[in-house]
mmCIF file of C-alpha atoms in Angstrom:
data_model
loop_
_atom_site.group_PDB
_atom_site.id
_atom_site.type_symbol
_atom_site.label_atom_id
_atom_site.label_comp_id
_atom_site.label_asym_id
_atom_site.label_seq_id
_atom_site.Cartn_x
_atom_site.Cartn_y
_atom_site.Cartn_z
ATOM 1 C CA MET N 1 -6.829 -15.188 5.616
ATOM 2 C CA SER N 2 -6.167 -17.459 2.563
ATOM 3 C CA THR N 3 -3.882 -20.560 2.803
ATOM 4 C CA GLN N 4 -1.413 -18.952 0.454
ATOM 5 C CA ASN N 5 -1.309 -15.755 2.366
ATOM 6 C CA LYS N 6 -0.903 -17.673 5.937
ATOM 7 C CA LYS N 7 2.089 -19.431 4.237
ATOM 8 C CA SER N 8 3.614 -16.189 2.706
ATOM 9 C CA SER N 9 3.361 -14.624 6.246
ATOM 10 C CA ILE N 10 4.953 -17.625 7.780
ATOM 11 C CA GLY N 11 7.753 -17.432 5.243
ATOM 12 C CA GLU N 12 8.154 -13.734 5.865
ATOM 13 C CA ALA N 13 8.253 -14.381 9.587
ATOM 14 C CA LEU N 14 10.855 -16.997 9.256
ATOM 15 C CA ALA N 15 12.989 -14.848 6.786
ATOM 16 C CA ILE N 16 12.789 -11.875 9.454
ATOM 17 C CA PHE N 17 13.740 -14.172 12.364
ATOM 18 C CA THR N 18 16.740 -15.635 10.273
ATOM 19 C CA GLY N 19 17.924 -12.137 9.441
ATOM 20 C CA LEU N 20 17.370 -10.860 13.048
ATOM 21 C CA GLY N 21 19.257 -13.981 14.436
ATOM 22 C CA LEU N 22 22.320 -13.610 11.845
ATOM 23 C CA PHE N 23 22.671 -9.867 12.672
ATOM 24 C CA GLY N 24 22.317 -10.714 16.399
ATOM 25 C CA GLY N 25 25.345 -13.097 15.793
ATOM 26 C CA VAL N 26 27.363 -10.345 14.315
ATOM 27 C CA VAL N 27 26.690 -7.968 17.113
ATOM 28 C CA VAL N 28 27.504 -10.680 19.813
ATOM 29 C CA ALA N 29 30.749 -11.377 17.939
ATOM 30 C CA ALA N 30 31.593 -7.697 17.754
ATOM 31 C CA LEU N 31 30.658 -7.176 21.526
ATOM 32 C CA GLY N 32 32.484 -10.290 22.417
ATOM 33 C CA LYS N 33 35.875 -9.052 20.724
ATOM 34 C CA GLU N 34 35.285 -5.604 22.221
ATOM 35 C CA PHE N 35 35.054 -6.862 25.950
ATOM 36 C CA GLY N 36 37.495 -9.591 25.511
ATOM 37 C CA PHE N 37 35.530 -12.842 25.935
ATOM 38 C CA ILE N 38 36.056 -13.846 22.195
ATOM 39 C CA GLU N 39 39.482 -14.062 20.591
ATOM 40 C CA PRO N 40 39.697 -11.203 17.870
ATOM 41 C CA ASP N 41 40.501 -13.909 15.240
ATOM 42 C CA VAL N 42 37.457 -16.067 16.138
ATOM 43 C CA ALA N 43 35.445 -12.972 16.133
ATOM 44 C CA LYS N 44 36.591 -11.942 12.697
ATOM 45 C CA ARG N 45 35.867 -15.254 11.153
ATOM 46 C CA THR N 46 32.348 -15.356 12.967
ATOM 47 C CA VAL N 47 31.426 -12.036 11.390
ATOM 48 C CA GLY N 48 32.821 -12.967 8.001
ATOM 49 C CA VAL N 49 30.800 -16.337 8.029
ATOM 50 C CA LEU N 50 27.540 -14.657 9.440
ATOM 51 C CA PHE N 51 27.809 -11.820 6.705
ATOM 52 C CA GLY N 52 28.143 -14.523 4.120
ATOM 53 C CA ALA N 53 25.087 -16.387 5.508
ATOM 54 C CA ILE N 54 23.035 -13.222 5.500
ATOM 55 C CA LEU N 55 23.897 -12.566 1.947
ATOM 56 C CA MET N 56 22.862 -16.172 1.054
ATOM 57 C CA VAL N 57 19.579 -16.040 2.914
ATOM 58 C CA SER N 58 18.597 -12.489 1.429
ATOM 59 C CA GLY N 59 19.724 -13.653 -1.980
ATOM 60 C CA ASN N 60 17.777 -16.771 -1.724
ATOM 61 C CA TYR N 61 14.704 -14.968 -0.946
ATOM 62 C CA LEU N 62 15.174 -11.941 -3.413
ATOM 63 C CA PRO N 63 13.399 -13.756 -6.469
ATOM 64 C CA LYS N 64 10.577 -14.798 -4.216
ATOM 65 C CA ALA N 65 9.816 -11.302 -2.936
ATOM 66 C CA VAL N 66 8.552 -10.464 -6.386
ATOM 67 C CA MET N 67 6.964 -7.169 -7.264
ATOM 68 C CA PRO N 68 3.373 -7.323 -8.704
ATOM 69 C CA ILE N 69 3.341 -7.139 -12.474
ATOM 70 C CA SER N 70 0.831 -4.178 -12.408
ATOM 71 C CA ALA N 71 3.694 -2.252 -10.358
ATOM 72 C CA ARG N 72 6.366 -2.876 -12.816
ATOM 73 C CA ARG N 73 7.312 -0.079 -15.144
ATOM 74 C CA LYS N 74 9.715 -1.680 -17.315
ATOM 75 C CA ASN N 75 9.617 -5.010 -19.214
ATOM 76 C CA PRO N 76 8.608 -7.549 -16.522
ATOM 77 C CA ALA N 77 10.367 -10.511 -18.115
ATOM 78 C CA ARG N 78 13.817 -8.769 -18.051
ATOM 79 C CA ALA N 79 13.223 -7.288 -14.615
ATOM 80 C CA MET N 80 12.377 -10.905 -13.306
ATOM 81 C CA ALA N 81 15.403 -12.471 -14.979
ATOM 82 C CA ALA N 82 17.580 -9.865 -13.494
ATOM 83 C CA GLU N 83 16.218 -10.554 -9.921
ATOM 84 C CA ARG N 84 16.736 -14.189 -10.552
ATOM 85 C CA PHE N 85 20.346 -13.666 -11.675
ATOM 86 C CA ALA N 86 20.656 -11.432 -8.573
ATOM 87 C CA GLY N 87 19.521 -14.108 -6.285
ATOM 88 C CA TYR N 88 21.826 -16.663 -7.647
ATOM 89 C CA VAL N 89 24.973 -14.242 -7.581
ATOM 90 C CA PHE N 90 24.215 -13.318 -3.757
ATOM 91 C CA VAL N 91 23.756 -16.854 -2.802
ATOM 92 C CA LEU N 92 26.971 -18.161 -4.386
ATOM 93 C CA ALA N 93 28.923 -14.975 -3.157
ATOM 94 C CA GLY N 94 27.642 -15.521 0.253
ATOM 95 C CA LEU N 95 28.706 -19.099 0.216
ATOM 96 C CA ALA N 96 32.260 -18.213 -1.056
ATOM 97 C CA SER N 97 32.356 -15.357 1.219
ATOM 98 C CA ALA N 98 31.503 -17.593 4.284
ATOM 99 C CA ILE N 99 33.896 -20.453 3.106
ATOM 100 C CA VAL N 100 36.738 -17.924 2.790
ATOM 101 C CA ALA N 101 36.086 -16.267 6.107
ATOM 102 C CA PHE N 102 36.488 -19.875 7.668
ATOM 103 C CA THR N 103 39.585 -20.860 5.746
ATOM 104 C CA THR N 104 41.802 -18.150 4.976
ATOM 105 C CA THR N 105 44.535 -16.695 7.183
ATOM 106 C CA ALA N 106 43.089 -14.570 10.095
ATOM 107 C CA GLY N 107 44.629 -11.290 8.658
ATOM 108 C CA GLY N 108 42.767 -11.658 5.433
ATOM 109 C CA VAL N 109 39.373 -12.905 6.529
ATOM 110 C CA ILE N 110 37.546 -9.438 6.555
ATOM 111 C CA PHE N 111 39.009 -8.005 3.546
ATOM 112 C CA LEU N 112 38.729 -11.039 1.368
ATOM 113 C CA SER N 113 35.046 -11.888 2.412
ATOM 114 C CA SER N 114 34.264 -8.215 1.969
ATOM 115 C CA MET N 115 35.722 -7.994 -1.485
ATOM 116 C CA ILE N 116 33.654 -11.002 -2.565
ATOM 117 C CA GLY N 117 30.472 -9.575 -1.111
ATOM 118 C CA LEU N 118 31.145 -6.160 -2.742
ATOM 119 C CA GLY N 119 32.079 -7.854 -6.085
ATOM 120 C CA ALA N 120 28.616 -9.455 -6.065
ATOM 121 C CA PHE N 121 26.920 -6.251 -5.574
ATOM 122 C CA VAL N 122 28.918 -4.756 -8.393
ATOM 123 C CA LEU N 123 28.165 -7.441 -10.721
ATOM 124 C CA VAL N 124 24.368 -7.413 -9.758
ATOM 125 C CA GLY N 125 24.278 -3.553 -10.153
ATOM 126 C CA LEU N 126 26.064 -3.810 -13.668
ATOM 127 C CA ASN N 127 23.389 -6.492 -14.863
ATOM 128 C CA TRP N 128 20.706 -4.317 -13.631
ATOM 129 C CA LEU N 129 22.046 -1.126 -15.463
ATOM 130 C CA ILE N 130 22.128 -3.410 -18.753
ATOM 131 C CA MET N 131 18.376 -4.349 -17.999
ATOM 132 C CA LEU N 132 17.422 -0.778 -17.589
ATOM 133 C CA VAL N 133 19.150 0.535 -20.760
ATOM 134 C CA GLY N 134 17.974 -2.306 -22.882
ATOM 135 C CA GLY N 135 14.690 -3.248 -21.250
ATOM 136 C CA LYS N 136 12.286 -0.555 -22.042
ATOM 137 C CA ALA N 137 8.856 -2.095 -22.592
ATOM 138 C CA ALA N 138 7.663 -2.106 -26.272
ATOM 139 C CA PRO N 139 4.204 -0.741 -26.956
ATOM 140 C CA GLU N 140 2.668 -4.173 -27.101
ATOM 141 C CA GLN N 141 4.489 -5.304 -23.861
ATOM 142 C CA SER N 142 3.049 -2.098 -21.902
ATOM 143 C CA ILE N 143 1.862 -3.381 -18.654
ATOM 144 C CA GLY N 144 -0.241 -1.949 -15.777
ATOM 145 C CA ALA N 145 -3.094 -0.414 -17.587
ATOM 146 C CA ASP N 146 -5.469 -3.276 -17.617
ATOM 147 C CA PHE N 147 -4.892 -4.512 -14.105
ATOM 148 C CA THR N 148 -8.188 -4.562 -11.938
ATOM 149 C CA GLN N 149 -6.185 -4.833 -8.717
ATOM 150 C CA ASP N 150 -4.048 -2.194 -7.110
ATOM 151 C CA PRO N 151 -0.402 -3.482 -7.010
ATOM 152 C CA GLN N 152 0.522 -4.568 -3.350
ATOM 153 C CA MET N 153 4.100 -4.711 -2.473
ATOM 154 C CA PRO N 154 5.058 -7.774 -0.343
ATOM 155 C CA GLN N 155 6.577 -6.749 2.990
ATOM 156 C CA MET N 156 9.168 -9.432 2.329
ATOM 157 C CA ARG N 157 10.542 -7.386 -0.507
ATOM 158 C CA ASN N 158 11.189 -4.306 1.761
ATOM 159 C CA GLY N 159 12.823 -6.414 4.333
ATOM 160 C CA VAL N 160 15.050 -8.157 1.776
ATOM 161 C CA LEU N 161 16.021 -4.833 0.216
ATOM 162 C CA VAL N 162 16.904 -3.227 3.490
ATOM 163 C CA ILE N 163 19.230 -5.978 4.515
ATOM 164 C CA LEU N 164 20.932 -6.152 1.117
ATOM 165 C CA ASN N 165 21.401 -2.403 1.343
ATOM 166 C CA ALA N 166 22.967 -2.414 4.746
ATOM 167 C CA LEU N 167 25.188 -5.430 3.833
ATOM 168 C CA MET N 168 26.587 -3.516 0.595
ATOM 169 C CA TRP N 169 27.433 -0.594 2.803
ATOM 170 C CA ALA N 170 28.977 -2.789 5.227
ATOM 171 C CA PHE N 171 31.158 -4.583 2.664
ATOM 172 C CA ALA N 172 32.156 -1.378 1.208
ATOM 173 C CA MET N 173 33.118 0.263 4.510
ATOM 174 C CA MET N 174 35.200 -2.826 5.189
ATOM 175 C CA VAL N 175 37.007 -2.703 1.901
ATOM 176 C CA THR N 176 37.531 1.000 2.333
ATOM 177 C CA ASP N 177 38.841 0.615 5.742
ATOM 178 C CA HIS N 178 41.410 -1.685 4.370
ATOM 179 C CA TYR N 179 42.567 0.551 1.593
ATOM 180 C CA PHE N 180 42.033 3.982 2.916
ATOM 181 C CA GLY N 181 41.806 3.685 6.894
ATOM 182 C CA ASP N 182 39.267 4.188 9.357
ATOM 183 C CA THR N 183 38.128 7.846 8.717
ATOM 184 C CA ALA N 184 37.465 7.157 5.204
ATOM 185 C CA SER N 185 35.223 4.267 5.691
ATOM 186 C CA LYS N 186 33.359 6.268 8.469
ATOM 187 C CA TRP N 187 32.381 8.809 5.650
ATOM 188 C CA LEU N 188 30.426 6.088 3.894
ATOM 189 C CA LEU N 189 27.773 6.340 6.607
ATOM 190 C CA VAL N 190 26.680 9.566 4.946
ATOM 191 C CA PRO N 191 25.702 8.042 1.577
ATOM 192 C CA PHE N 192 24.336 4.719 3.723
ATOM 193 C CA PHE N 193 21.923 7.074 5.574
ATOM 194 C CA ILE N 194 20.954 8.788 2.488
ATOM 195 C CA VAL N 195 20.177 5.665 0.651
ATOM 196 C CA ASN N 196 18.456 4.158 3.647
ATOM 197 C CA GLY N 197 16.305 7.228 3.947
ATOM 198 C CA LEU N 198 15.299 7.097 0.392
ATOM 199 C CA LEU N 199 14.283 3.443 0.770
ATOM 200 C CA GLY N 200 12.239 4.212 3.931
ATOM 201 C CA ILE N 201 10.506 7.097 2.169
ATOM 202 C CA SER N 202 9.663 4.903 -0.800
ATOM 203 C CA MET N 203 8.276 2.158 1.473
ATOM 204 C CA VAL N 204 6.094 4.642 3.418
ATOM 205 C CA ARG N 205 4.709 6.056 0.112
ATOM 206 C CA ASN N 206 3.876 2.341 -1.036
ATOM 207 C CA LYS N 207 2.329 1.584 2.219
ATOM 208 C CA LYS N 208 0.139 4.775 1.873
ATOM 209 C CA LYS N 209 -0.729 3.757 -1.732
ATOM 210 C CA GLU N 210 -2.038 0.354 -0.353
ATOM 211 C CA GLU N 211 -4.194 1.976 2.357
ATOM 212 C CA MET A 1 8.281 -27.105 1.689
ATOM 213 C CA ASN A 2 6.304 -30.295 1.376
ATOM 214 C CA THR A 3 3.713 -28.502 -0.945
ATOM 215 C CA ALA A 4 6.703 -27.313 -3.010
ATOM 216 C CA PHE A 5 7.974 -30.856 -3.446
ATOM 217 C CA LYS A 6 4.491 -32.062 -4.434
ATOM 218 C CA ALA A 7 4.284 -29.114 -6.939
ATOM 219 C CA LEU A 8 7.495 -29.795 -8.449
ATOM 220 C CA SER A 9 6.865 -33.662 -8.678
ATOM 221 C CA ASP A 10 4.656 -33.291 -11.737
ATOM 222 C CA PRO A 11 6.025 -32.716 -15.227
ATOM 223 C CA THR A 12 3.159 -30.489 -16.447
ATOM 224 C CA ARG A 13 3.617 -28.024 -13.541
ATOM 225 C CA ARG A 14 7.385 -28.102 -14.068
ATOM 226 C CA ARG A 15 6.792 -27.070 -17.644
ATOM 227 C CA VAL A 16 4.463 -24.372 -16.580
ATOM 228 C CA LEU A 17 7.321 -22.970 -14.349
ATOM 229 C CA GLU A 18 9.841 -23.274 -17.094
ATOM 230 C CA LEU A 19 7.517 -21.362 -19.413
ATOM 231 C CA LEU A 20 7.035 -18.659 -16.634
ATOM 232 C CA LYS A 21 10.790 -18.109 -16.545
ATOM 233 C CA GLN A 22 10.406 -16.401 -19.793
ATOM 234 C CA GLY A 23 8.043 -13.837 -18.250
ATOM 235 C CA PRO A 24 4.567 -13.465 -17.114
ATOM 236 C CA LEU A 25 1.850 -15.251 -18.921
ATOM 237 C CA SER A 26 -1.912 -15.388 -18.891
ATOM 238 C CA ALA A 27 -3.688 -18.618 -17.762
ATOM 239 C CA GLY A 28 -4.924 -18.878 -21.311
ATOM 240 C CA GLU A 29 -1.536 -18.472 -22.978
ATOM 241 C CA LEU A 30 -0.084 -21.236 -20.611
ATOM 242 C CA ALA A 31 -3.003 -23.650 -21.090
ATOM 243 C CA ASP A 32 -2.550 -23.119 -25.027
ATOM 244 C CA GLN A 33 0.925 -24.887 -24.497
ATOM 245 C CA PHE A 34 -0.646 -28.117 -23.146
ATOM 246 C CA ASP A 35 -2.910 -30.764 -24.566
ATOM 247 C CA VAL A 36 -4.963 -31.065 -21.360
ATOM 248 C CA SER A 37 -8.427 -29.618 -20.453
ATOM 249 C CA LYS A 38 -8.969 -26.182 -18.823
ATOM 250 C CA SER A 39 -9.947 -27.819 -15.472
ATOM 251 C CA THR A 40 -6.945 -30.156 -15.349
ATOM 252 C CA MET A 41 -4.794 -26.816 -16.094
ATOM 253 C CA SER A 42 -6.691 -25.014 -13.238
ATOM 254 C CA ALA A 43 -5.938 -27.735 -10.801
ATOM 255 C CA HIS A 44 -2.297 -27.456 -11.751
ATOM 256 C CA PHE A 45 -2.307 -23.700 -11.174
ATOM 257 C CA ALA A 46 -3.972 -24.133 -7.879
ATOM 258 C CA ILE A 47 -1.306 -26.462 -6.649
ATOM 259 C CA LEU A 48 1.385 -24.152 -7.829
ATOM 260 C CA ARG A 49 -0.310 -21.352 -6.019
ATOM 261 C CA GLU A 50 -0.742 -23.383 -2.996
ATOM 262 C CA ALA A 51 2.880 -24.139 -3.040
ATOM 263 C CA ASP A 52 3.592 -20.352 -3.145
ATOM 264 C CA LEU A 53 5.727 -20.811 -6.496
ATOM 265 C CA VAL A 54 3.683 -18.537 -8.640
ATOM 266 C CA MET A 55 1.865 -15.321 -8.153
ATOM 267 C CA SER A 56 -1.452 -14.390 -9.900
ATOM 268 C CA GLU A 57 -3.147 -11.211 -10.748
ATOM 269 C CA LYS A 58 -6.238 -10.234 -12.555
ATOM 270 C CA GLN A 59 -5.904 -8.346 -15.634
ATOM 271 C CA GLY A 60 -9.281 -7.475 -17.213
ATOM 272 C CA LYS A 61 -10.906 -10.844 -17.794
ATOM 273 C CA SER A 62 -7.684 -13.249 -17.560
ATOM 274 C CA VAL A 63 -5.497 -14.064 -14.750
ATOM 275 C CA VAL A 64 -1.780 -13.332 -15.168
ATOM 276 C CA TYR A 65 0.930 -15.561 -13.717
ATOM 277 C CA GLN A 66 4.375 -14.878 -12.700
ATOM 278 C CA LEU A 67 7.190 -16.886 -11.036
ATOM 279 C CA LYS A 68 7.657 -16.614 -7.151
ATOM 280 C CA MET A 69 10.631 -18.867 -6.478
ATOM 281 C CA THR A 70 13.394 -18.854 -4.126
ATOM 282 C CA VAL A 71 16.871 -19.614 -5.572
ATOM 283 C CA LEU A 72 16.776 -23.001 -3.620
ATOM 284 C CA GLU A 73 13.332 -23.854 -5.201
ATOM 285 C CA ASP A 74 14.627 -22.847 -8.566
ATOM 286 C CA ALA A 75 17.569 -25.217 -8.049
ATOM 287 C CA LEU A 76 15.102 -27.922 -7.026
ATOM 288 C CA LEU A 77 13.144 -27.206 -10.112
ATOM 289 C CA GLY A 78 16.464 -27.937 -12.159
ATOM 290 C CA PHE A 79 17.206 -30.987 -10.350
ATOM 291 C CA ALA A 80 13.565 -32.467 -10.766
ATOM 292 C CA ARG A 81 13.703 -31.578 -14.394
ATOM 293 C CA ALA A 82 17.269 -33.102 -14.878
ATOM 294 C CA PHE A 83 16.116 -36.407 -13.119
ATOM 295 C CA GLY A 84 12.662 -36.583 -14.338
ATOM 296 C CA TRP A 85 11.775 -36.840 -10.654
ATOM 297 C CA GLU A 86 7.974 -37.844 -10.069
ATOM 298 C CA LEU A 87 6.324 -38.556 -6.877
ATOM 299 C CA THR A 88 2.735 -38.607 -7.880
ATOM 300 C CA PRO A 89 0.852 -40.177 -10.873
ATOM 301 C CA THR A 90 1.389 -37.707 -13.738
ATOM 302 C CA THR A 91 -1.415 -35.824 -15.216
ATOM 303 C CA THR A 92 0.251 -35.106 -18.434
ATOM 304 C CA SER A 93 -0.781 -34.818 -22.079
ATOM 305 C CA GLU A 94 -2.646 -37.980 -21.997
ATOM 306 C CA ASP A 95 -5.138 -37.169 -19.346
ATOM 307 C CA LYS A 96 -7.495 -35.060 -21.620
ATOM 308 C CA THR A 97 -10.868 -35.086 -19.948
#
């Protein structure tokens, strides 16, 4: 294993442990609230701060978990700029979300921090759409054909995308719960599982291609 | 992180990273932007790869580079550029071998 690959693996392992640790914190806070050994307000703030932290960590790693140039179908320069933009938006929104969860009144913690998180996803989605509409590769920018290596998707990219997808639906469910109630928010589990399933299928297909 | 600091401490390598922000470039295209020898540029590329700040792929006979930086590393690059931060003796345009 080359030094670069070793470092990459250490980075991926650190990112995975950080992600798992933060998710573990959310689960502990939720269970603590359920079984009464953590005050409900403290639990809400903890979940808000941890969700913000997860968004920051995932956003930070998103531009580093790059797709190989040979695997990109669109203009790689625009796609990379869009990913860098997404990284910055998620880091700043995660920071804002965590600060709001720590400082606002207990009643508005979950709603406000979720709105900030969801707003970040909407902004990134819109930017991505603009990139897709305007970013078609010109003939001289066509890529992929001359590459001698098969594209290998970094595992970190899959991890970051799965975490961000889960986080987006969690924010959406909390905002929906605030406006339309518990039943409506539970319905969002359907698209969540569909999107997660599609992500899983795409990852398995990429893994098979690598093999 | 130490290797990242080392990589970012040189103005030539910082300029390479800035150029790569505009999109992937081949080693030749990048080298054309600098008045230094190919071996010096290769050393710079090796340090950037070692620090895991760029990703390289072979395309025919040339090697294409693209950025591979976290948001934090990108922000560090901005700071380093703004304050002209240098830790090691520079290998800039003067050191043509």
